[in-house]
Amino acid sequence: MSLSAHQVRASIAVSDIHRAVEFYEGKLGLRALQSGPSAHVADGSRTYGSGGGPALNVYQSGTAGKSSATLATWYVDDIDEVVGELIAAGVEFTRYDRLEHDAKGITARAGGGRIAWFQDPDGNTFAIEADI
C-alpha cells in the first residue's frame, strides 16, 4: 500500500492557539472545519479547509516557529489579487535581501512564475505561488 493514495495535510505548531485563530481565520480567511485538543490544551487545535478539503492542522505546541523553511504553499491563478487581499487584511509579506521584490513583496520564482512569502505570528513561513 502506497501513501500516494491518501490525503495529506500540513501540521503547523503555534505557541498560542487563540492568537493563531485570529491570524488564520481573521487575516487569511480560512474556515475551521473542526477544533479539538492538543496535548494538554483542551481546545488547542484547529483543522482548516482550503481548496475544497482539509489542508492545515494548526496546534498549540512548544515547538512553534522552529523551522525557517516554507511549511505550506497556496497555488493561485492571480497572485497580485490574492496578495493584495492579504495585505488589505493586515498580512505582511517577507522580503529576502538576495531577491528583487515588487511593491507587494512578489518576486520571480526559479523556473518561471512568481512567489511571495509571509509568516504567521510564530514565524512559520508560508508562500503564495502562481505560474504566471
PDB file of C-alpha atoms in Angstrom, residues 17-82:
ATOM      1  CA  ILE A  17      -3.904  28.878  19.589  1.00  0.00           C
ATOM      2  CA  HIS A  18      -6.112  31.917  20.243  1.00  0.00           C
ATOM      3  CA  ARG A  19      -3.620  34.287  18.592  1.00  0.00           C
ATOM      4  CA  ALA A  20      -3.265  31.774  15.746  1.00  0.00           C
ATOM      5  CA  VAL A  21      -7.046  31.637  15.247  1.00  0.00           C
ATOM      6  CA  GLU A  22      -7.106  35.436  14.885  1.00  0.00           C
ATOM      7  CA  PHE A  23      -4.440  35.183  12.169  1.00  0.00           C
ATOM      8  CA  TYR A  24      -5.574  32.094  10.240  1.00  0.00           C
ATOM      9  CA  GLU A  25      -9.276  32.933  10.345  1.00  0.00           C
ATOM     10  CA  GLY A  26      -9.214  36.725  10.634  1.00  0.00           C
ATOM     11  CA  LYS A  27      -6.371  37.607   8.254  1.00  0.00           C
ATOM     12  CA  LEU A  28      -6.092  34.583   5.954  1.00  0.00           C
ATOM     13  CA  GLY A  29      -9.842  33.953   5.825  1.00  0.00           C
ATOM     14  CA  LEU A  30      -9.527  30.206   6.415  1.00  0.00           C
ATOM     15  CA  ARG A  31     -12.553  28.323   7.723  1.00  0.00           C
ATOM     16  CA  ALA A  32     -12.121  25.931  10.634  1.00  0.00           C
ATOM     17  CA  LEU A  33     -13.545  22.512   9.808  1.00  0.00           C
ATOM     18  CA  GLN A  34     -13.054  21.232  13.346  1.00  0.00           C
ATOM     19  CA  SER A  35     -11.360  22.021  16.638  1.00  0.00           C
ATOM     20  CA  GLY A  36     -10.032  19.705  19.288  1.00  0.00           C
ATOM     21  CA  PRO A  37      -7.385  19.075  21.913  1.00  0.00           C
ATOM     22  CA  SER A  38      -3.643  19.492  21.505  1.00  0.00           C
ATOM     23  CA  ALA A  39      -1.504  17.753  24.106  1.00  0.00           C
ATOM     24  CA  HIS A  40      -2.603  19.381  27.383  1.00  0.00           C
ATOM     25  CA  VAL A  41      -4.704  22.158  25.796  1.00  0.00           C
ATOM     26  CA  ALA A  42      -8.376  21.189  25.638  1.00  0.00           C
ATOM     27  CA  ASP A  43      -9.199  23.449  22.673  1.00  0.00           C
ATOM     28  CA  GLY A  44      -5.649  23.683  21.288  1.00  0.00           C
ATOM     29  CA  SER A  45      -6.030  22.663  17.660  1.00  0.00           C
ATOM     30  CA  ARG A  46      -7.914  23.585  14.502  1.00  0.00           C
ATOM     31  CA  THR A  47      -8.199  21.882  11.134  1.00  0.00           C
ATOM     32  CA  TYR A  48      -8.608  24.419   8.337  1.00  0.00           C
ATOM     33  CA  GLY A  49     -10.032  23.780   4.915  1.00  0.00           C
ATOM     34  CA  SER A  50      -8.584  25.128   1.694  1.00  0.00           C
ATOM     35  CA  GLY A  51      -9.180  24.136  -1.911  1.00  0.00           C
ATOM     36  CA  GLY A  52     -12.230  22.047  -1.037  1.00  0.00           C
ATOM     37  CA  GLY A  53     -10.784  19.833   1.686  1.00  0.00           C
ATOM     38  CA  PRO A  54      -8.785  19.762   4.903  1.00  0.00           C
ATOM     39  CA  ALA A  55      -5.423  21.455   4.329  1.00  0.00           C
ATOM     40  CA  LEU A  56      -3.823  22.663   7.576  1.00  0.00           C
ATOM     41  CA  ASN A  57      -3.776  21.282  11.083  1.00  0.00           C
ATOM     42  CA  VAL A  58      -2.787  24.125  13.445  1.00  0.00           C
ATOM     43  CA  TYR A  59      -1.990  23.073  17.000  1.00  0.00           C
ATOM     44  CA  GLN A  60      -0.550  24.629  20.138  1.00  0.00           C
ATOM     45  CA  SER A  61       2.926  23.319  20.920  1.00  0.00           C
ATOM     46  CA  GLY A  62       6.215  24.290  22.496  1.00  0.00           C
ATOM     47  CA  THR A  63       7.911  23.659  19.135  1.00  0.00           C
ATOM     48  CA  ALA A  64       6.170  26.574  17.404  1.00  0.00           C
ATOM     49  CA  GLY A  65       8.154  28.571  14.862  1.00  0.00           C
ATOM     50  CA  LYS A  66      11.276  26.393  14.989  1.00  0.00           C
ATOM     51  CA  SER A  67      11.572  25.874  11.219  1.00  0.00           C
ATOM     52  CA  SER A  68      12.729  28.600   8.839  1.00  0.00           C
ATOM     53  CA  ALA A  69      11.572  26.580   5.817  1.00  0.00           C
ATOM     54  CA  THR A  70       8.352  27.218   3.904  1.00  0.00           C
ATOM     55  CA  LEU A  71       5.775  24.931   5.546  1.00  0.00           C
ATOM     56  CA  ALA A  72       2.911  25.206   3.049  1.00  0.00           C
ATOM     57  CA  THR A  73       2.207  26.907  -0.280  1.00  0.00           C
ATOM     58  CA  TRP A  74      -1.044  28.069  -1.832  1.00  0.00           C
ATOM     59  CA  TYR A  75      -1.089  27.830  -5.648  1.00  0.00           C
ATOM     60  CA  VAL A  76      -3.250  30.580  -7.115  1.00  0.00           C
ATOM     61  CA  ASP A  77      -4.255  31.865 -10.544  1.00  0.00           C
ATOM     62  CA  ASP A  78      -3.919  35.593  -9.773  1.00  0.00           C
ATOM     63  CA  ILE A  79      -1.095  36.220  -7.301  1.00  0.00           C
ATOM     64  CA  ASP A  80      -1.477  40.011  -7.487  1.00  0.00           C
ATOM     65  CA  GLU A  81      -5.126  39.792  -6.427  1.00  0.00           C
ATOM     66  CA  VAL A  82      -4.556  37.277  -3.623  1.00  0.00           C
TER      67      VAL A  82
END
